[in-house]
Amino acid sequence: MAAVMPVPAASRVLMSGNEAVARAVWEAGVKVAAAYPGTPATEMLEVVSTYPDVYAEWSVNEKVSLEVAIGAAYAGSRAFCCMKHVGLNVASDALMTLTLTGVVGGLVIAVADDVGLSSSQNEQDSRYWGRFAHLPVFEPADSQEAYAMTLAAYELSEKFQVPVILRLTTRICHVKALVTVGERTPHTGAGFAKNPARFVMVPGNAGKRIPLMFQRDGELRAVAESSALNFVEAGGDRRIGFIVSGPAYMHVREAFPDAPVLKLGFSHPAPFGMCREFAAGVERVVVVEEVEPLLETELKARGLAVIGKDVLPLQGELSPAVLKPAIARLLGESVPESASTAAPAPIFPRPPTMCVACPHLGVYYTLSQVRNLNISGDIGCYTLGAGHPWNALDTCVSMGASMGVALGMDKGRGEADKDKRVVAVIGDSTFLHMGMQGLVDMVYNRGNVTVLLLDNRAVGMTGGQNNPGNGRDIHGGEAPRVDFVALVKALGVKEERVHKVDPYQLPVLFKTIRDEVKVPEVSVIITDQPCVLTQDYRRQPAYAVTEDKCTGCGNCIDVGCPAIHVTRRGKETKASGREVDLAFVRIESSVCTGCGLCLQPCAPKAIEPWVQASPLRLVKEGAPA
């Protein structure tokens, strides 16, 4: 992580958008910041936690993080909350009431949309929340704007007592650019002023706040019309004028440097007057939006003849390689071959896989060996269990969904599934995030499901962040640690149906899963080994394959460890006349951590401790060798 404290004011620093937002949060005098990790938003709170005078926490989920920020803002302090796009779905219950109460201290909600689906289960457009919740939306185009708009968002938030959505995308979050920074301006909260008519949202009070919300909409639209965050860049080629927001602005500028552009940084409420005036000065208007046609639809409803998703794609980033051929076709120009028909350069396929010695490897190897299962999965590193060589995950929907989906599979089973066993797989942080409720529902409704709770003591998929399951807070300090065995018992699972196992002990794991899926009630199997990329993991001596003992059975390959490589393949005809494939392997011993998973299915016992041949030694000149 770069560009954190100490960086003096007026410095020009290379920062990602996430780092720039974090710096601005500190400079704005924010007192409380909360989040749940989620790519591409994770680094914002990680960096905020390195600054002094800010309380920062990893919350158990996004809804809780927003509620913590709301409480601080009600108390008059400035607060910050960040999440990825699907996280705001989780927090939306609080958000939709927050729009009625408003805030006292400034509150900025940074939402990172994963345009292009680099690490998400869907591609959604968080600008909808601005429309749905009647909240202003700022959209930076680079790191400097992410910094500046965060500061501006706090000023707007307090002036209108409204939370502000700062809508980022993966490109803004992770791409670095030079940012000129300032100093922290202390902000002292006035304290919580009791006002039940405003802060207690029972129907009678809520109904009276709705007209105030609509009044605020009009006032914010007037501000957007004159905001310096919205501006026109003149251009000589007036055949096409572009209305654009966010990082797509950079793509438009690169692809069409001589075109007029209306750049919207304060994109909602939309400045329709500016848009109409801009459209009058060009022959045709193209609205460039990632990813939904929100503004395009609104402008068409206002009677403006604009072009948008009828020529541009409805998904993914709108890079110059996408924009140039689309606009060329619109203008009736020939499309350059390189932009339309050239075949992409061939690349060697690199499907995602788990880490060497990942504790989830043994789980999915075992599940792949147990027959007659339907397996519902969840969000995390362990979602990779759906891939080769395990093929041991059948569904993945959303955080915590493995529990409810598994119960639905059980209750909704038809004749074809009457003899199948249902297994739900969920990680420790995901279980605390949204899985506990599903387990309670499963127990309460007498489900016939075996739950595999994979406790690797980290939010592994987003970088190994701490959580209530590993006993450390965001700063790495000691914190209370959840006892998962006690927790699932408290949620109603019978004591005899709760098992903690070592996922590296394949025979024990196999027997436990095989036995529990036969029991017609809720069982929970907790695997308890840390993520190999965290400080809790203890590396063991490495292993190697003894070449003359390897028979090519390939059993070790089925474990799925990426340290195991096939060196050659062959075929063998058995006495029965059946032809079998052979795969002879080696272990990349330099990366092997000695977990021992591959030893257990190795039939010829060809995997043995690695003895490094001729180790290098540094010899001082003149000393005997």
XYZ file of C-alpha atoms in Angstrom:
625
model
C 0.000 0.000 0.000
C 1.433 3.360 -1.043
C 0.729 7.012 -0.354
C -0.265 6.753 3.281
C 0.903 8.798 6.255
C 3.044 10.771 6.515
C 2.606 12.844 3.345
C 2.848 16.613 3.858
C 0.404 19.119 2.393
C 0.972 20.362 -1.161
C 2.808 17.136 -2.041
C 2.119 15.515 -5.388
C 1.798 11.835 -4.685
C 1.131 8.826 -6.882
C -2.148 7.441 -5.574
C -4.818 5.014 -6.610
C -8.380 6.260 -6.460
C -8.893 4.262 -3.267
C -5.859 5.890 -1.645
C -6.938 9.343 -2.835
C -10.404 8.922 -1.304
C -8.847 7.758 1.963
C -6.553 10.796 2.079
C -9.498 13.131 1.487
C -11.513 11.378 4.202
C -8.726 12.114 6.663
C -8.326 15.715 5.485
C -12.087 16.292 5.754
C -11.910 15.701 9.511
C -13.825 12.415 9.467
C -14.097 10.840 12.907
C -15.668 7.443 12.137
C -15.092 5.157 9.122
C -16.531 1.669 8.648
C -16.644 -0.944 5.879
C -16.729 -4.619 4.997
C -13.953 -5.771 2.618
C -14.907 -6.176 -1.018
C -12.912 -5.730 -4.216
C -12.492 -3.132 -5.679
C -13.348 -1.035 -2.574
C -11.227 -2.751 0.088
C -8.163 -0.493 0.125
C -10.135 2.639 1.005
C -10.689 1.611 4.610
C -7.326 -0.135 4.832
C -5.638 3.190 4.055
C -8.010 5.222 6.254
C -7.010 2.974 9.164
C -3.390 4.148 8.801
C -4.265 7.787 9.448
C -4.414 9.241 12.969
C -7.521 10.701 14.611
C -9.957 8.436 12.717
C -11.830 5.513 14.275
C -11.837 2.776 11.615
C -13.442 -0.650 11.804
C -14.090 -3.714 9.723
C -17.797 -4.250 10.293
C -19.460 -7.636 10.128
C -21.297 -6.625 6.930
C -22.090 -3.560 4.835
C -25.438 -2.854 6.480
C -23.794 -2.670 9.892
C -20.975 -0.502 8.515
C -23.484 1.998 7.143
C -25.436 2.010 10.398
C -22.233 2.747 12.344
C -21.538 5.657 9.994
C -25.133 6.862 10.320
C -24.861 6.936 14.106
C -21.705 9.038 13.931
C -23.314 11.416 11.430
C -26.412 11.743 13.624
C -24.062 12.775 16.434
C -22.748 15.599 14.262
C -19.398 14.020 13.391
C -18.232 13.454 9.857
C -18.424 9.801 8.866
C -17.378 7.590 5.971
C -18.593 4.248 4.690
C -17.344 2.294 1.669
C -18.310 -0.930 -0.089
C -18.431 -2.603 -3.469
C -21.585 -2.452 -5.567
C -23.217 -5.624 -4.214
C -22.471 -4.384 -0.702
C -24.866 -1.493 -1.145
C -27.594 -4.031 -1.861
C -26.989 -5.352 1.656
C -26.942 -1.842 3.148
C -29.961 -0.597 1.211
C -32.468 -1.184 4.011
C -30.734 1.443 6.120
C -30.036 3.654 3.097
C -33.682 3.965 2.061
C -34.671 5.326 5.471
C -31.535 7.437 5.853
C -32.683 9.476 2.870
C -35.671 10.625 4.954
C -33.841 11.405 8.191
C -30.828 12.941 6.491
C -27.642 13.551 8.450
C -26.112 16.219 10.692
C -22.405 15.626 10.253
C -21.289 14.977 6.689
C -21.617 11.384 5.442
C -20.030 10.078 2.239
C -20.846 6.573 0.987
C -18.200 5.409 -1.500
C -19.502 2.642 -3.752
C -17.129 0.821 -6.097
C -18.777 -0.722 -9.147
C -16.916 -3.652 -10.680
C -17.384 -2.661 -14.323
C -16.059 -5.570 -16.343
C -16.663 -8.139 -13.576
C -13.048 -8.592 -12.540
C -14.082 -10.126 -9.203
C -17.858 -10.042 -8.823
C -20.927 -12.172 -9.434
C -22.734 -9.433 -11.346
C -22.174 -6.058 -12.977
C -24.600 -3.494 -11.616
C -24.794 0.280 -11.838
C -24.891 1.953 -8.413
C -26.065 5.242 -9.920
C -29.521 3.721 -9.639
C -29.278 4.159 -5.874
C -29.011 7.921 -6.358
C -32.319 7.861 -8.220
C -33.959 5.284 -5.934
C -32.882 6.884 -2.660
C -33.020 10.514 -3.840
C -29.349 11.120 -3.048
C -26.712 13.159 -4.889
C -24.117 11.188 -6.865
C -20.550 12.283 -7.590
C -18.515 10.451 -10.265
C -14.759 11.056 -10.419
C -12.781 10.290 -13.564
C -9.331 9.844 -11.979
C -7.509 9.834 -8.642
C -7.240 13.632 -8.380
C -10.987 13.976 -8.895
C -11.647 11.147 -6.420
C -9.729 13.174 -3.840
C -11.337 16.516 -4.709
C -14.874 15.145 -5.000
C -14.629 13.448 -1.604
C -13.830 16.792 -0.009
C -16.611 18.488 -1.990
C -19.046 15.726 -1.018
C -18.605 16.486 2.688
C -19.350 20.165 2.125
C -22.481 19.336 0.128
C -23.540 16.691 2.636
C -23.508 19.118 5.547
C -25.021 22.017 3.612
C -28.070 19.952 2.622
C -27.909 17.441 5.503
C -27.890 14.592 2.999
C -25.540 11.637 2.515
C -23.613 11.735 -0.771
C -22.849 8.707 -2.934
C -19.341 8.731 -4.401
C -19.581 6.325 -7.304
C -16.278 4.752 -8.301
C -15.405 1.920 -10.677
C -12.605 -0.641 -10.664
C -10.522 1.530 -12.996
C -10.738 4.523 -10.653
C -10.144 2.421 -7.542
C -6.974 0.716 -8.722
C -5.292 2.921 -11.335
C -2.713 5.342 -9.935
C -2.272 8.991 -10.868
C -0.645 12.061 -9.352
C -2.687 13.739 -6.625
C -1.953 17.048 -4.913
C -2.912 16.662 -1.259
C -3.602 19.035 1.607
C -3.831 18.891 5.389
C -6.464 17.676 7.820
C -9.086 20.196 8.879
C -10.462 19.189 12.286
C -14.222 18.856 12.463
C -15.946 18.863 15.836
C -19.349 17.252 16.083
C -22.030 19.180 17.940
C -23.374 16.044 19.620
C -26.654 14.234 19.126
C -29.695 16.487 19.385
C -32.787 14.474 20.280
C -35.488 14.950 17.654
C -37.863 11.946 17.450
C -39.889 13.535 14.642
C -36.767 13.377 12.492
C -34.867 10.350 13.718
C -37.604 7.909 14.769
C -38.998 6.712 11.438
C -42.388 5.363 12.348
C -44.974 5.867 9.593
C -46.375 9.096 11.020
C -42.974 10.734 11.156
C -41.710 9.271 7.881
C -44.673 10.587 5.924
C -43.870 14.138 6.985
C -40.253 13.797 5.844
C -41.105 12.749 2.267
C -42.059 16.262 1.053
C -38.778 17.534 2.476
C -36.932 14.888 0.463
C -38.561 16.045 -2.788
C -37.856 19.671 -1.929
C -34.218 18.716 -1.442
C -34.195 17.054 -4.881
C -35.086 20.363 -6.506
C -32.487 22.295 -4.552
C -29.765 19.780 -5.432
C -30.685 19.884 -9.116
C -30.251 23.651 -9.094
C -26.826 23.212 -7.500
C -25.858 20.630 -10.125
C -26.712 23.094 -12.910
C -24.069 25.528 -11.666
C -21.600 23.109 -10.087
C -17.956 23.398 -11.104
C -17.927 19.593 -11.154
C -20.011 19.773 -14.356
C -18.361 21.552 -17.264
C -18.179 21.742 -21.050
C -15.008 21.261 -23.067
C -15.291 22.820 -26.497
C -14.134 20.989 -29.592
C -13.754 21.719 -33.260
C -15.513 18.614 -34.596
C -19.159 19.317 -33.772
C -20.617 16.357 -35.652
C -20.764 14.445 -32.345
C -20.929 15.863 -28.841
C -20.467 13.551 -25.859
C -22.202 13.665 -22.478
C -20.157 11.487 -20.183
C -19.360 10.796 -16.524
C -16.790 8.842 -14.561
C -13.732 7.158 -16.095
C -15.506 6.899 -19.460
C -14.650 10.603 -19.780
C -10.971 9.652 -20.101
C -11.800 7.146 -22.809
C -13.827 9.706 -24.758
C -11.043 12.295 -24.511
C -8.482 9.772 -25.753
C -10.625 8.502 -28.607
C -12.066 11.873 -29.730
C -9.733 14.688 -28.622
C -11.405 17.244 -30.919
C -15.017 16.530 -29.925
C -17.135 18.738 -27.619
C -17.723 17.078 -24.248
C -20.104 17.770 -21.379
C -18.378 16.145 -18.419
C -20.636 15.385 -15.441
C -18.935 14.968 -12.079
C -22.083 15.869 -10.096
C -24.148 13.477 -12.185
C -27.336 13.189 -10.147
C -29.621 15.046 -9.948
C -28.773 15.501 -13.601
C -28.315 19.094 -14.843
C -30.889 18.898 -17.620
C -30.505 22.585 -18.471
C -26.798 22.150 -19.155
C -27.506 19.046 -21.223
C -30.113 20.833 -23.335
C -27.826 23.814 -23.924
C -24.936 21.521 -24.852
C -27.080 19.500 -27.257
C -28.111 22.678 -29.080
C -24.491 23.337 -30.040
C -23.682 20.009 -31.717
C -25.206 17.974 -34.541
C -25.718 14.792 -32.545
C -25.313 13.872 -28.882
C -23.962 10.531 -27.676
C -24.387 9.685 -23.987
C -21.501 7.506 -22.798
C -22.367 5.622 -19.595
C -20.906 2.622 -17.798
C -23.014 0.547 -17.736
C -26.772 1.292 -17.752
C -28.582 3.885 -19.911
C -29.761 5.942 -16.921
C -29.022 9.456 -18.091
C -29.846 8.540 -21.672
C -33.329 7.447 -20.634
C -33.852 10.582 -18.542
C -32.753 12.877 -21.367
C -34.998 11.124 -23.872
C -37.884 11.516 -21.425
C -37.141 15.267 -21.453
C -37.444 15.327 -25.226
C -33.750 15.393 -26.135
C -32.795 13.315 -29.172
C -29.724 11.619 -27.786
C -27.952 8.410 -28.802
C -26.540 5.911 -26.346
C -26.953 2.210 -25.897
C -28.380 1.786 -29.370
C -24.750 2.062 -30.584
C -22.773 1.311 -27.412
C -22.630 -1.974 -25.460
C -24.661 -2.543 -22.303
C -21.800 -4.108 -20.381
C -18.117 -3.646 -19.726
C -15.819 -0.656 -19.960
C -16.267 1.787 -22.845
C -12.616 1.959 -23.860
C -11.377 3.707 -27.019
C -11.301 0.309 -28.726
C -15.056 0.094 -28.099
C -15.934 3.740 -28.748
C -14.060 4.321 -31.992
C -15.736 1.656 -34.153
C -19.170 2.422 -32.659
C -18.936 6.127 -33.515
C -17.405 5.361 -36.929
C -20.459 3.274 -37.784
C -22.732 6.025 -36.494
C -21.028 8.523 -38.804
C -21.086 6.108 -41.726
C -17.306 5.891 -41.804
C -15.285 2.781 -42.457
C -14.295 0.909 -39.345
C -10.540 0.314 -39.020
C -9.741 -3.365 -39.283
C -7.690 -3.250 -36.097
C -10.707 -2.043 -34.181
C -13.301 -4.452 -35.499
C -12.049 -7.599 -37.167
C -8.498 -8.194 -35.989
C -8.214 -11.410 -34.016
C -7.022 -10.963 -30.434
C -3.504 -12.079 -29.687
C -3.491 -15.672 -28.431
C -2.652 -16.036 -24.757
C -2.028 -19.114 -22.667
C -5.157 -19.849 -20.598
C -4.694 -19.214 -16.867
C -7.885 -20.206 -15.070
C -8.062 -19.075 -11.440
C -7.224 -21.670 -8.849
C -6.558 -21.967 -5.138
C -3.188 -21.321 -3.537
C -0.573 -23.953 -2.819
C -1.640 -25.783 0.387
C -4.931 -23.858 0.673
C -6.981 -25.511 3.436
C -9.948 -25.581 1.057
C -8.148 -28.036 -1.276
C -8.807 -31.005 0.975
C -12.451 -30.029 1.378
C -13.146 -29.995 -2.344
C -11.034 -33.063 -3.035
C -13.169 -34.899 -0.467
C -16.445 -33.531 -1.804
C -15.431 -34.642 -5.295
C -15.003 -38.192 -3.964
C -18.394 -38.338 -2.201
C -21.161 -39.273 -4.597
C -24.775 -38.214 -4.847
C -24.448 -34.652 -3.539
C -25.988 -31.310 -4.457
C -23.636 -28.599 -3.198
C -24.671 -24.976 -2.739
C -21.771 -22.528 -2.536
C -21.093 -18.984 -1.454
C -18.918 -15.924 -2.069
C -15.218 -16.356 -1.332
C -12.014 -18.076 -2.430
C -13.822 -21.372 -1.999
C -16.125 -20.524 -4.925
C -13.220 -21.859 -7.012
C -14.341 -25.320 -5.923
C -16.708 -25.187 -8.889
C -13.693 -25.481 -11.194
C -11.261 -28.163 -12.290
C -10.259 -30.649 -10.978
C -12.889 -30.746 -8.239
C -16.151 -29.705 -9.959
C -17.616 -29.782 -6.451
C -19.805 -26.674 -6.266
C -23.179 -26.361 -7.957
C -24.496 -22.867 -7.088
C -23.214 -19.426 -6.096
C -25.594 -16.478 -5.735
C -24.727 -13.956 -3.029
C -23.184 -13.571 0.426
C -24.752 -16.159 2.708
C -27.003 -17.608 0.008
C -25.527 -21.100 0.367
C -27.650 -21.609 3.466
C -31.037 -20.618 2.096
C -30.364 -22.224 -1.298
C -29.421 -25.500 0.404
C -32.614 -25.471 2.455
C -34.618 -24.736 -0.673
C -32.925 -27.629 -2.478
C -33.871 -29.866 0.412
C -37.486 -28.749 0.687
C -37.966 -28.478 -3.066
C -36.464 -31.794 -4.050
C -38.314 -33.774 -6.651
C -38.263 -37.448 -7.537
C -34.923 -37.135 -9.320
C -33.282 -35.748 -6.158
C -35.048 -37.812 -3.517
C -31.900 -39.803 -2.698
C -29.415 -36.953 -3.000
C -27.782 -35.319 -0.008
C -27.559 -31.537 0.244
C -24.356 -29.792 1.344
C -23.848 -26.058 1.903
C -20.319 -24.586 1.800
C -19.613 -21.210 3.418
C -16.548 -19.349 4.710
C -16.041 -17.959 8.188
C -16.356 -14.252 7.317
C -19.261 -14.923 4.960
C -21.005 -16.889 7.694
C -20.692 -13.942 10.065
C -21.676 -11.516 7.293
C -24.971 -13.096 6.274
C -24.886 -16.841 6.888
C -25.974 -17.021 10.514
C -29.549 -16.078 9.679
C -29.675 -18.829 7.069
C -28.472 -21.426 9.558
C -31.099 -20.329 12.073
C -33.743 -20.687 9.363
C -32.389 -24.107 8.430
C -32.538 -25.356 12.020
C -35.927 -23.780 12.709
C -37.471 -25.365 9.621
C -35.874 -28.778 10.222
C -33.711 -28.901 7.135
C -31.790 -31.966 6.028
C -28.530 -30.206 5.143
C -24.863 -30.657 6.001
C -23.065 -27.323 6.371
C -19.319 -27.063 5.773
C -18.117 -23.926 7.575
C -14.606 -23.235 6.257
C -12.788 -21.272 8.947
C -9.501 -19.987 7.490
C -9.351 -17.013 9.914
C -9.342 -14.352 7.201
C -11.438 -12.573 4.609
C -9.315 -14.457 2.120
C -10.658 -13.380 -1.245
C -10.061 -9.665 -0.685
C -6.583 -9.943 0.790
C -6.751 -11.671 4.156
C -8.372 -8.909 6.183
C -9.142 -9.479 9.842
C -12.663 -10.251 11.013
C -14.421 -11.317 14.235
C -13.400 -14.913 13.534
C -9.639 -14.460 13.913
C -9.263 -12.376 17.054
C -7.640 -9.270 15.534
C -9.058 -5.852 14.657
C -8.322 -3.705 11.597
C -5.028 -2.548 13.127
C -3.918 -6.099 13.936
C -4.569 -5.599 17.637
C -6.076 -8.267 19.852
C -9.886 -8.498 19.718
C -12.518 -10.988 20.920
C -12.630 -14.050 18.661
C -15.838 -15.829 17.751
C -16.019 -19.459 18.864
C -17.740 -21.047 15.861
C -18.518 -24.304 17.672
C -20.264 -22.434 20.479
C -21.949 -20.106 17.997
C -23.563 -22.792 15.830
C -24.712 -24.637 18.930
C -26.287 -21.420 20.189
C -28.065 -21.108 16.845
C -29.751 -24.448 17.498
C -27.543 -27.131 15.954
C -27.415 -30.212 18.173
C -24.106 -30.750 19.959
C -23.625 -34.203 18.441
C -24.074 -32.736 14.959
C -21.242 -30.197 15.326
C -17.722 -31.312 14.360
C -14.409 -29.456 14.091
C -11.917 -31.159 11.772
C -8.487 -30.530 10.279
C -8.999 -30.198 6.495
C -5.497 -31.570 5.907
C -6.521 -34.918 7.441
C -8.335 -36.393 4.464
C -9.474 -39.707 5.999
C -11.039 -37.914 8.982
C -12.623 -35.280 6.747
C -13.974 -37.914 4.344
C -15.475 -40.022 7.135
C -17.038 -37.007 8.849
C -18.695 -35.747 5.655
C -19.823 -39.230 4.595
C -21.354 -39.918 8.006
C -23.053 -36.548 8.449
C -24.739 -36.395 5.032
C -26.534 -39.601 5.994
C -28.099 -37.958 9.078
C -31.511 -36.443 8.152
C -31.058 -33.159 10.039
C -28.795 -30.142 10.186
C -25.106 -30.885 10.691
C -22.212 -28.427 10.797
C -18.627 -29.452 10.016
C -16.102 -26.710 10.827
C -12.713 -26.917 9.148
C -10.078 -25.128 11.190
C -6.821 -24.230 9.428
C -5.609 -20.714 8.555
C -5.235 -19.216 5.109
C -1.709 -19.903 3.855
C -1.185 -16.214 3.071
C -1.761 -15.000 6.631
C 0.493 -14.707 9.654
C -1.314 -17.592 11.345
C -0.096 -20.198 8.832
C 2.890 -22.303 9.817
C 4.893 -23.645 6.873
C 6.179 -27.240 7.091
C 9.115 -28.906 5.275
C 8.448 -29.360 1.567
C 7.889 -32.561 -0.397
C 9.100 -33.896 -3.730
C 8.183 -36.743 -6.076
C 10.601 -39.663 -6.268
C 10.574 -40.167 -10.014
C 11.271 -43.895 -10.140
C 8.417 -44.586 -7.705
C 5.765 -42.542 -9.555
C 3.385 -44.850 -11.440
C 1.426 -42.094 -13.169
C -1.785 -42.849 -11.256
C -2.556 -39.107 -11.089
C -4.322 -39.297 -7.735
C -2.316 -36.380 -6.387
C -3.459 -34.188 -9.287
C -7.051 -34.531 -8.108
C -6.150 -32.634 -4.934
C -5.779 -29.553 -7.153
C -2.607 -28.090 -5.621
C -0.925 -25.780 -8.157
C 2.524 -26.894 -6.922
C 1.961 -30.251 -8.646
C 2.914 -30.281 -12.336
C 2.436 -32.999 -14.957
C 5.771 -33.777 -16.617
C 4.575 -36.366 -19.117
C 1.501 -38.370 -19.997
C 1.009 -41.909 -21.218
C -1.431 -44.805 -21.493
C -1.531 -48.245 -19.945
C -3.627 -51.286 -20.786
C -4.838 -53.176 -17.751
C -5.150 -56.978 -17.574
C -8.852 -56.521 -18.168
C -8.103 -54.848 -21.470
C -9.173 -51.405 -20.225
C -6.917 -48.555 -21.298
C -6.162 -45.916 -18.655
C -4.475 -42.538 -18.878
C -1.272 -41.947 -16.947
C 0.087 -38.660 -15.659
C 3.584 -38.486 -14.209
C 4.203 -35.501 -11.996
C 6.701 -33.449 -10.080
C 6.233 -31.051 -7.159
C 7.545 -27.502 -7.365
C 9.248 -27.987 -4.029
C 10.377 -24.370 -3.759
C 6.757 -23.306 -3.252
C 5.499 -26.415 -1.434
C 4.569 -25.620 2.180
C 4.454 -29.210 3.386
C 0.718 -29.486 4.054
C 0.801 -33.203 3.196
C -2.449 -33.303 1.243
C -0.882 -34.927 -1.830
C 0.763 -37.699 0.221
C -2.517 -39.184 1.326
C -4.012 -40.243 -2.045
C -0.601 -41.239 -3.486
C -0.925 -45.002 -4.035
C 2.745 -45.885 -4.652
C 3.988 -43.598 -1.829
C 6.141 -41.746 -4.330
C 5.946 -38.401 -2.491
C 8.664 -37.987 0.106
C 10.345 -35.173 2.049
C 12.333 -32.891 -0.201
C 16.081 -32.914 0.210
C 17.594 -29.925 -1.510
C 20.541 -30.997 -3.634
C 23.749 -28.971 -3.459
C 22.424 -26.018 -1.471
C 24.162 -22.731 -2.182
C 26.469 -21.384 0.511
C 28.097 -17.983 0.723
C 31.823 -18.399 1.436
C 33.925 -15.483 2.556
C 36.901 -14.853 0.295
C 39.966 -16.605 1.635
C 37.975 -18.893 3.918
C 38.145 -22.693 3.390
C 35.273 -24.056 1.280
